[in-house]
Amino acid sequence: MEIQGEYLIAGPRERVWDALNDVDILRECIPGCESLERVSDSELQAVVMAAIGPVKARFNTKITLENLRPPESYTMVGESKGGAAGFGRGTATVTLTESVDSTELHYSADFRVGGKLAQVGSRLVLGATRKIADDFFGSFSRKLDAGAVRVEVHGGAGRQPAPASRTWLAIGAALLVLLIWWFLLR
Amino acid sequence: MTVTVSFVLNGEDVSVDVEPRTLLVEALRDRLRRTGTHVGCDTSQCGACVVHVDGRSVKSCSMLAVQAEGAEVVTIEGLAKGGRLHPMQEAFREHHGLQCGFCTPGMIMSALDLVSQNPDPDENQIRHWLEGNLCRCTGYQNIVRAIKAGAQAMRSA
Amino acid sequence: MAENGIGVAVRRKEDRRFITGAGRYTDDINRPDQLYAYILRSPLAHARINAIETAAALAAPGVVAVFTGADMAADGVGGLPCGWGVANKDGSPMVEPTHPCMVVDRVRYVGDQVATVLARTRAAAKDAAELIEVDYEELPSVTDIHSATADDAPLVWDEAPGNVCYDWAIGDARAVDAAFEKADRVVSIDVVNNRLIPNAMEPRAAIGEYDEATGDYTLYTTSQNPHVIRLLMGAYVLGIPEHKLRVVAPDVGGGFGSKIFHYAEEAIVTWAAKRVGRPVKWTADRSESFISDAHGRDHVSHAELALSDEGDFLALRVRTRANLGAYLSTFAPSVPTYLYATLLAGTYKTPAIYAEVKSVFTNTVPVDAYRGAGRPEASYLLERLVDKAARVTGIGPIELRRRNFIDPDSFPYQTPVALEYDTGDYDACLAKALEIADYAGFDRRRKESAERGKLRGIGIATYIEACGIAPSNVAGALGARAGLYEVGTIRVNPTGSVTVLTGSHSHGQGHETTFAQLVTEALGVDIDNVDVVHGDTAKIPFGMGTYGSRSLAVGGMALMAALDKVKAKSKKIAAHLLEASDEDIEFKDGKLTVAGTDRSVSFGEVALAAYVPHNYPLDILEPGLEETAFYDPKNFTFPAGCHIAEVEIDPDTGVTEVLNFVAADDFGRIVNPMIVEGQVHGGVVQGIGQALYEQCVYDPESGQLLTGSMMDYCMPKADNVPRLEVATNTTLCTHNALGVKGAGEAGAIGATPAVINAVVDALSGIGVDDVPIPATPERVWQAIRQAAA
């Protein structure tokens, strides 16, 4: 199953693109983000402390950006390690499309979790993901545009029940949503 | 870093130094050596760790020790008085409400909270109340029977 | 009958400590100066390990040592042994890979042991484990039987092509083929036996200790069979001679099979205790239990039944594939073979049976015996098939079973699959169950439900199991690498109280009471003056422990034999005291009397004379009154019975409610009916759990366990199960002194097919003839929708 999401943000595409690549903005929008650094042009490193449900853990996350086509789209390949809490890995593609006087941000992602994350959390993954994605994009969008809205996309991402036998979870998340998401699922 | 927590345990004042992250059940078992309270899971599902805090049943794995500061805590060890079993303990024995005994302390402590709120629970109410207590041995049948009998014994006591 | 003797519902002697919180489970024990072990486990289903970096963990606060598989290998520690070998059809041995306590260069399931941190507190050990960096190179994995046997499946073990551990068969294939050719009708079925996670309420724990001054090791562990652990760990893993290794299994909070096996953690803490010179304690948290306790079941089968027009079973052909997990757990190979396929005759006189079993490795937790172990799988398959045949032929589930039951007067009955049943009356159990269940009134109840828009169904299952494992020579011929006798000692103390030492182990079964009842019955000693000691290799003779419903049928019989010896010696002592011949002494109600006279001595006087032998026949008799007996059973015992479940399904939600459940069982003689009923209750609810709720799920792509907590793995709760009606119908076992058969597993064997048959019955009216197991609301709802479409 693929999860995807779409947001309508006022402002030109370049501005959204820049914001998505602005580590300061991203850092502010990720709850629990302790550090976020650009290691190279295509690599980011983050530490996020997350405490949801009964478990709290610090996740070290590495993101590699691929297929960069500014300001249109890029793909992120990420890996996040939370020690005993488990790990997450995945890819996400973000596409920015110009509208009249705004930008449509579309994301779709494939994801997997392992260890305790899968053992205890997989059942909750989709619901949590959706909420986190919304939270992130909510604050991200409002940062750029106080009136940004989330667009209901076909399929109602996150509304379908999680497939009981799959951990490969398609999630809709932009780079930092992926990060946060990892932290939340244990 | 440790903090000192003081509370009343089974009628006695106790004081114990714990790390702030220490759960109440860990303090009871590891520090205060009251090992009758058991740990059967790590997701607060099983209910083996149920104790009473200020008269209400609490899963002691879902509460920090420091939160018990000043509280009145009763564990399974605090029920029998002067060598006399509590009627609920007696009922579990009489009705074979236990096999391996691991869930038993939590079952008894949980049952007592039910009876304190509903002195005459029927079978359905008992079964519903036990949602948060898992037993793998008894199929619950004799636990339900024991709680009903224990409640009756407490009413007529 | 003695006051608290055989047949009395004596309240349990062991209960007082459990209801007052004074039970002593392994995690309740702390040893002076002990360290806590945390075991780092593989988060991946299959991976090569390129490097393990432990320096940061070692430097963490409170950490004393960090060990890996390389450290154990360097010390010459062996792998965990497998206790049962199974041969392929061609006679060649099964593939038996090594099973390291901690891996060296490759992990094979999520949960595999990778490193062990020892620290001064549990939390410090756990914190430090987070600092261990393991460089994994992930490999493709397989978790389910279908993918493991696919053509291009990744290999769990290079030495096991096609992931096959063994390809085994039993029965006469040619006779079966011939019978199928002549058959009027063939009914076939495909069934899955869902993988289960045992979840005894007490998580496993182990404490290792080493005394440098004496060279003695002690292991406290959550085990059903401490001597077996001592033998396996001492002889095969750590190389510790038995007289230097004590294994204690104190109070154990449930086992259901999962605590039979020798686990890595037991060896790790014992070995590490010597390495660091301090006791080492490990306790699983529940998440760890899910990925480290052996799982159960996990079969996929196809079965065909050949029938005559009249409904006589002519032959049965079964093809089963079983999932053994990543390594061979202690008794794993025997479960889908000798404990399963030998039971495929069930309660029926099917003249020809042939079964093939292919067991495969997968990247999952090892699978081994879980309550019933093979017999629930056999019973589920057979009873689903018989019910289907009853439906297809129109003969009906009662009539078809009755037509094919082995007649009560044809015992001993040799089945086509190796076993010889000694006794039984299957129709009597069926009749009793039908009566209690008010089967005759079911149609009325079905109509009532229908008026409320609900679908009601009733399901029958008859079952047989082979218990009291086992005649050692038979088991040995079938591949068991251990004896399967039991031992008991009756130690009469000078003042006449009795200490019973038994090799059986109680982890809920109430041996301290049942075995005391045997003593009370035999010697007339007050039950309060009998204590049962078990679970400590330093105290008891070499015993084989508790599994396979064997404690009373084997362990109890060892005690009966020891009691006979005590009685014989007591008679000799009494004869001396009474100046009579020992043949003339009658031993009854605690008194030894010269037959036909009023001259008698009490058993207490005899005991005292034995230990204060001032007036004693020292020339012909040793002082003391303590006897040990080893008992090796002559055959398995064959408990059997009939279970009937009545369910109601809400077609709008797919929720199945079990409204009534009846178990009518034949356990042979019953020593304590209260305890036996309790065993049935627990087993039945585990069986209902398998039918409706419990299912272990692995992600097929990543090999992650998805049902790894009590939130995700659904076990029955008090309000999921009905009140159970339990009855017995007794035929006595013919080959042991009491006629007992065993009762521990029956519930889990009969209940599952009864419930699923009831669900299918409820849905048959709307065109559904099969439901997947467990029949969760979603699946039942889907089945209803599909039938409507």
PDB file of C-alpha atoms in Angstrom, chain A residues 15-182:
ATOM      1  CA  ARG A  15      10.363  29.259  -2.149  1.00  0.00           C
ATOM      2  CA  VAL A  16       8.899  25.952  -1.016  1.00  0.00           C
ATOM      3  CA  TRP A  17      11.878  24.121  -2.413  1.00  0.00           C
ATOM      4  CA  ASP A  18      14.261  26.353  -0.542  1.00  0.00           C
ATOM      5  CA  ALA A  19      12.352  25.885   2.653  1.00  0.00           C
ATOM      6  CA  LEU A  20      12.437  22.142   2.266  1.00  0.00           C
ATOM      7  CA  ASN A  21      16.169  22.431   2.030  1.00  0.00           C
ATOM      8  CA  ASP A  22      16.558  24.851   4.868  1.00  0.00           C
ATOM      9  CA  VAL A  23      17.788  22.889   7.832  1.00  0.00           C
ATOM     10  CA  ASP A  24      16.779  25.598  10.260  1.00  0.00           C
ATOM     11  CA  ILE A  25      13.166  25.529   9.141  1.00  0.00           C
ATOM     12  CA  LEU A  26      13.107  21.788   9.132  1.00  0.00           C
ATOM     13  CA  ARG A  27      14.643  21.570  12.561  1.00  0.00           C
ATOM     14  CA  GLU A  28      11.920  23.800  13.929  1.00  0.00           C
ATOM     15  CA  CYS A  29       9.170  21.780  12.342  1.00  0.00           C
ATOM     16  CA  ILE A  30      10.239  18.393  13.654  1.00  0.00           C
ATOM     17  CA  PRO A  31       9.091  17.751  17.188  1.00  0.00           C
ATOM     18  CA  GLY A  32      11.895  16.422  19.357  1.00  0.00           C
ATOM     19  CA  CYS A  33      14.614  17.316  16.865  1.00  0.00           C
ATOM     20  CA  GLU A  34      17.818  17.689  18.818  1.00  0.00           C
ATOM     21  CA  SER A  35      20.083  18.293  15.877  1.00  0.00           C
ATOM     22  CA  LEU A  36      19.888  18.433  12.140  1.00  0.00           C
ATOM     23  CA  GLU A  37      22.917  19.006  10.011  1.00  0.00           C
ATOM     24  CA  ARG A  38      23.788  18.975   6.397  1.00  0.00           C
ATOM     25  CA  VAL A  39      26.725  16.629   6.012  1.00  0.00           C
ATOM     26  CA  SER A  40      27.135  17.200   2.317  1.00  0.00           C
ATOM     27  CA  ASP A  41      25.072  18.518  -0.582  1.00  0.00           C
ATOM     28  CA  SER A  42      23.076  15.360  -0.628  1.00  0.00           C
ATOM     29  CA  GLU A  43      23.304  14.115   2.935  1.00  0.00           C
ATOM     30  CA  LEU A  44      21.582  15.073   6.153  1.00  0.00           C
ATOM     31  CA  GLN A  45      22.165  13.791   9.625  1.00  0.00           C
ATOM     32  CA  ALA A  46      19.702  14.198  12.477  1.00  0.00           C
ATOM     33  CA  VAL A  47      19.140  13.203  16.051  1.00  0.00           C
ATOM     34  CA  VAL A  48      15.587  13.163  17.269  1.00  0.00           C
ATOM     35  CA  MET A  49      14.318  12.307  20.680  1.00  0.00           C
ATOM     36  CA  ALA A  50      10.895  10.817  20.567  1.00  0.00           C
ATOM     37  CA  ALA A  51       8.607   9.709  23.323  1.00  0.00           C
ATOM     38  CA  ILE A  52       5.307   8.268  22.351  1.00  0.00           C
ATOM     39  CA  GLY A  53       3.452   5.590  24.174  1.00  0.00           C
ATOM     40  CA  PRO A  54       5.482   3.608  26.638  1.00  0.00           C
ATOM     41  CA  VAL A  55       8.867   3.974  24.953  1.00  0.00           C
ATOM     42  CA  LYS A  56      11.234   6.837  24.605  1.00  0.00           C
ATOM     43  CA  ALA A  57      14.333   6.683  22.442  1.00  0.00           C
ATOM     44  CA  ARG A  58      16.857   8.768  20.590  1.00  0.00           C
ATOM     45  CA  PHE A  59      17.068   8.031  16.900  1.00  0.00           C
ATOM     46  CA  ASN A  60      20.101   8.687  14.756  1.00  0.00           C
ATOM     47  CA  THR A  61      19.034   9.269  11.237  1.00  0.00           C
ATOM     48  CA  LYS A  62      20.885   9.574   7.984  1.00  0.00           C
ATOM     49  CA  ILE A  63      19.182  10.800   4.854  1.00  0.00           C
ATOM     50  CA  THR A  64      20.594  10.743   1.372  1.00  0.00           C
ATOM     51  CA  LEU A  65      18.979  12.872  -1.285  1.00  0.00           C
ATOM     52  CA  GLU A  66      18.813  11.408  -4.731  1.00  0.00           C
ATOM     53  CA  ASN A  67      17.413  12.344  -8.110  1.00  0.00           C
ATOM     54  CA  LEU A  68      17.543  16.009  -7.188  1.00  0.00           C
ATOM     55  CA  ARG A  69      15.682  18.059  -9.765  1.00  0.00           C
ATOM     56  CA  PRO A  70      15.316  21.491  -8.236  1.00  0.00           C
ATOM     57  CA  PRO A  71      12.750  22.828  -7.799  1.00  0.00           C
ATOM     58  CA  GLU A  72      10.593  19.980  -9.023  1.00  0.00           C
ATOM     59  CA  SER A  73      11.312  16.818  -7.150  1.00  0.00           C
ATOM     60  CA  TYR A  74      13.730  14.677  -5.268  1.00  0.00           C
ATOM     61  CA  THR A  75      13.921  11.289  -3.591  1.00  0.00           C
ATOM     62  CA  MET A  76      15.141  10.647  -0.106  1.00  0.00           C
ATOM     63  CA  VAL A  77      16.661   7.426   1.056  1.00  0.00           C
ATOM     64  CA  GLY A  78      16.795   7.258   4.797  1.00  0.00           C
ATOM     65  CA  GLU A  79      17.894   5.067   7.596  1.00  0.00           C
ATOM     66  CA  SER A  80      17.156   5.647  11.244  1.00  0.00           C
ATOM     67  CA  LYS A  81      18.498   3.708  14.185  1.00  0.00           C
ATOM     68  CA  GLY A  82      16.935   3.730  17.607  1.00  0.00           C
ATOM     69  CA  GLY A  83      19.054   1.078  19.291  1.00  0.00           C
ATOM     70  CA  ALA A  84      16.894  -1.356  21.186  1.00  0.00           C
ATOM     71  CA  ALA A  85      13.826   0.469  19.939  1.00  0.00           C
ATOM     72  CA  GLY A  86      14.517  -0.738  16.434  1.00  0.00           C
ATOM     73  CA  PHE A  87      15.134   0.844  13.093  1.00  0.00           C
ATOM     74  CA  GLY A  88      13.429   2.342  10.112  1.00  0.00           C
ATOM     75  CA  ARG A  89      14.377   2.548   6.473  1.00  0.00           C
ATOM     76  CA  GLY A  90      12.657   3.930   3.493  1.00  0.00           C
ATOM     77  CA  THR A  91      12.429   6.104   0.476  1.00  0.00           C
ATOM     78  CA  ALA A  92      10.175   9.016  -0.188  1.00  0.00           C
ATOM     79  CA  THR A  93       9.618  11.091  -3.274  1.00  0.00           C
ATOM     80  CA  VAL A  94       8.540  14.703  -3.023  1.00  0.00           C
ATOM     81  CA  THR A  95       7.177  16.533  -6.024  1.00  0.00           C
ATOM     82  CA  LEU A  96       6.399  20.235  -6.210  1.00  0.00           C
ATOM     83  CA  THR A  97       3.989  21.432  -8.848  1.00  0.00           C
ATOM     84  CA  GLU A  98       3.225  25.034  -9.647  1.00  0.00           C
ATOM     85  CA  SER A  99      -0.347  26.228  -9.470  1.00  0.00           C
ATOM     86  CA  VAL A 100      -1.691  29.662 -10.146  1.00  0.00           C
ATOM     87  CA  ASP A 101      -0.205  31.425  -7.173  1.00  0.00           C
ATOM     88  CA  SER A 102       0.662  28.509  -5.009  1.00  0.00           C
ATOM     89  CA  THR A 103       2.600  25.265  -4.936  1.00  0.00           C
ATOM     90  CA  GLU A 104       1.262  21.764  -4.663  1.00  0.00           C
ATOM     91  CA  LEU A 105       3.491  19.521  -2.587  1.00  0.00           C
ATOM     92  CA  HIS A 106       2.977  15.846  -3.215  1.00  0.00           C
ATOM     93  CA  TYR A 107       4.747  13.061  -1.408  1.00  0.00           C
ATOM     94  CA  SER A 108       4.692   9.300  -1.596  1.00  0.00           C
ATOM     95  CA  ALA A 109       6.827   6.888   0.290  1.00  0.00           C
ATOM     96  CA  ASP A 110       7.787   3.313   0.860  1.00  0.00           C
ATOM     97  CA  PHE A 111       8.885   2.399   4.286  1.00  0.00           C
ATOM     98  CA  ARG A 112       9.873  -0.415   6.560  1.00  0.00           C
ATOM     99  CA  VAL A 113      10.514  -0.714  10.244  1.00  0.00           C
ATOM    100  CA  GLY A 114      12.302  -3.384  12.216  1.00  0.00           C
ATOM    101  CA  GLY A 115      12.974  -4.648  15.704  1.00  0.00           C
ATOM    102  CA  LYS A 116      10.742  -3.424  18.472  1.00  0.00           C
ATOM    103  CA  LEU A 117       9.276  -0.836  16.162  1.00  0.00           C
ATOM    104  CA  ALA A 118       7.793  -3.619  14.083  1.00  0.00           C
ATOM    105  CA  GLN A 119       7.055  -5.877  17.003  1.00  0.00           C
ATOM    106  CA  VAL A 120       5.021  -3.454  19.036  1.00  0.00           C
ATOM    107  CA  GLY A 121       4.302  -0.591  16.734  1.00  0.00           C
ATOM    108  CA  SER A 122       3.495  -1.857  13.290  1.00  0.00           C
ATOM    109  CA  ARG A 123      -0.202  -2.016  14.027  1.00  0.00           C
ATOM    110  CA  LEU A 124      -0.187   1.676  14.837  1.00  0.00           C
ATOM    111  CA  VAL A 125       2.056   2.804  12.044  1.00  0.00           C
ATOM    112  CA  LEU A 126      -0.352   4.108   9.500  1.00  0.00           C
ATOM    113  CA  GLY A 127      -2.499   6.099  11.848  1.00  0.00           C
ATOM    114  CA  ALA A 128       0.496   7.581  13.555  1.00  0.00           C
ATOM    115  CA  THR A 129       2.168   8.360  10.269  1.00  0.00           C
ATOM    116  CA  ARG A 130      -0.749  10.271   8.990  1.00  0.00           C
ATOM    117  CA  LYS A 131      -0.960  12.338  12.106  1.00  0.00           C
ATOM    118  CA  ILE A 132       2.729  13.066  12.125  1.00  0.00           C
ATOM    119  CA  ALA A 133       2.714  13.960   8.483  1.00  0.00           C
ATOM    120  CA  ASP A 134      -0.114  16.359   9.118  1.00  0.00           C
ATOM    121  CA  ASP A 135       1.606  17.849  12.118  1.00  0.00           C
ATOM    122  CA  PHE A 136       4.807  18.360  10.224  1.00  0.00           C
ATOM    123  CA  PHE A 137       3.257  19.802   7.116  1.00  0.00           C
ATOM    124  CA  GLY A 138       0.940  21.854   9.205  1.00  0.00           C
ATOM    125  CA  SER A 139       3.770  23.703  10.831  1.00  0.00           C
ATOM    126  CA  PHE A 140       5.939  23.661   7.710  1.00  0.00           C
ATOM    127  CA  SER A 141       3.203  25.134   5.582  1.00  0.00           C
ATOM    128  CA  ARG A 142       2.169  27.703   8.139  1.00  0.00           C
ATOM    129  CA  LYS A 143       5.743  28.810   8.313  1.00  0.00           C
ATOM    130  CA  LEU A 144       5.586  29.691   4.651  1.00  0.00           C
ATOM    131  CA  ASP A 145       1.945  30.575   4.429  1.00  0.00           C
ATOM    132  CA  ALA A 146      -0.411  31.132   7.323  1.00  0.00           C
ATOM    133  CA  GLY A 147      -3.310  29.962   5.172  1.00  0.00           C
ATOM    134  CA  ALA A 148      -1.838  26.727   3.811  1.00  0.00           C
ATOM    135  CA  VAL A 149      -4.291  23.854   3.398  1.00  0.00           C
ATOM    136  CA  ARG A 150      -4.033  20.145   3.173  1.00  0.00           C
ATOM    137  CA  VAL A 151      -5.593  18.732   0.044  1.00  0.00           C
ATOM    138  CA  GLU A 152      -7.606  15.537   0.300  1.00  0.00           C
ATOM    139  CA  VAL A 153      -5.970  13.180  -2.153  1.00  0.00           C
ATOM    140  CA  HIS A 154      -7.457  10.147  -3.778  1.00  0.00           C
ATOM    141  CA  GLY A 155      -7.311   7.011  -1.691  1.00  0.00           C
ATOM    142  CA  GLY A 156      -7.533   8.829   1.593  1.00  0.00           C
ATOM    143  CA  ALA A 157      -3.985   8.087   2.604  1.00  0.00           C
ATOM    144  CA  GLY A 158      -3.727   6.643   6.045  1.00  0.00           C
ATOM    145  CA  ARG A 159      -7.390   5.794   6.235  1.00  0.00           C
ATOM    146  CA  GLN A 160      -7.041   2.231   5.078  1.00  0.00           C
ATOM    147  CA  PRO A 161      -6.447  -0.383   7.729  1.00  0.00           C
ATOM    148  CA  ALA A 162      -2.829  -1.438   8.021  1.00  0.00           C
ATOM    149  CA  PRO A 163      -2.236  -4.711   6.213  1.00  0.00           C
ATOM    150  CA  ALA A 164      -1.667  -7.094   9.055  1.00  0.00           C
ATOM    151  CA  SER A 165       1.091  -8.962   7.351  1.00  0.00           C
ATOM    152  CA  ARG A 166       3.269  -6.187   6.065  1.00  0.00           C
ATOM    153  CA  THR A 167       5.909  -4.022   7.574  1.00  0.00           C
ATOM    154  CA  TRP A 168       6.918  -2.449   4.344  1.00  0.00           C
ATOM    155  CA  LEU A 169       4.754   0.494   4.808  1.00  0.00           C
ATOM    156  CA  ALA A 170       4.193   2.989   2.199  1.00  0.00           C
ATOM    157  CA  ILE A 171       3.990   6.256   3.942  1.00  0.00           C
ATOM    158  CA  GLY A 172       3.493   9.655   2.730  1.00  0.00           C
ATOM    159  CA  ALA A 173       6.132  11.803   4.159  1.00  0.00           C
ATOM    160  CA  ALA A 174       8.516  14.417   3.118  1.00  0.00           C
ATOM    161  CA  LEU A 175      12.069  14.151   4.331  1.00  0.00           C
ATOM    162  CA  LEU A 176      11.472  15.277   7.845  1.00  0.00           C
ATOM    163  CA  VAL A 177       8.229  13.512   8.231  1.00  0.00           C
ATOM    164  CA  LEU A 178      10.130  10.373   7.553  1.00  0.00           C
ATOM    165  CA  LEU A 179      12.473  11.297  10.304  1.00  0.00           C
ATOM    166  CA  ILE A 180       9.822  12.052  12.824  1.00  0.00           C
ATOM    167  CA  TRP A 181       7.919   9.030  11.878  1.00  0.00           C
ATOM    168  CA  TRP A 182      10.814   6.782  12.619  1.00  0.00           C
TER     169      TRP A 182
END
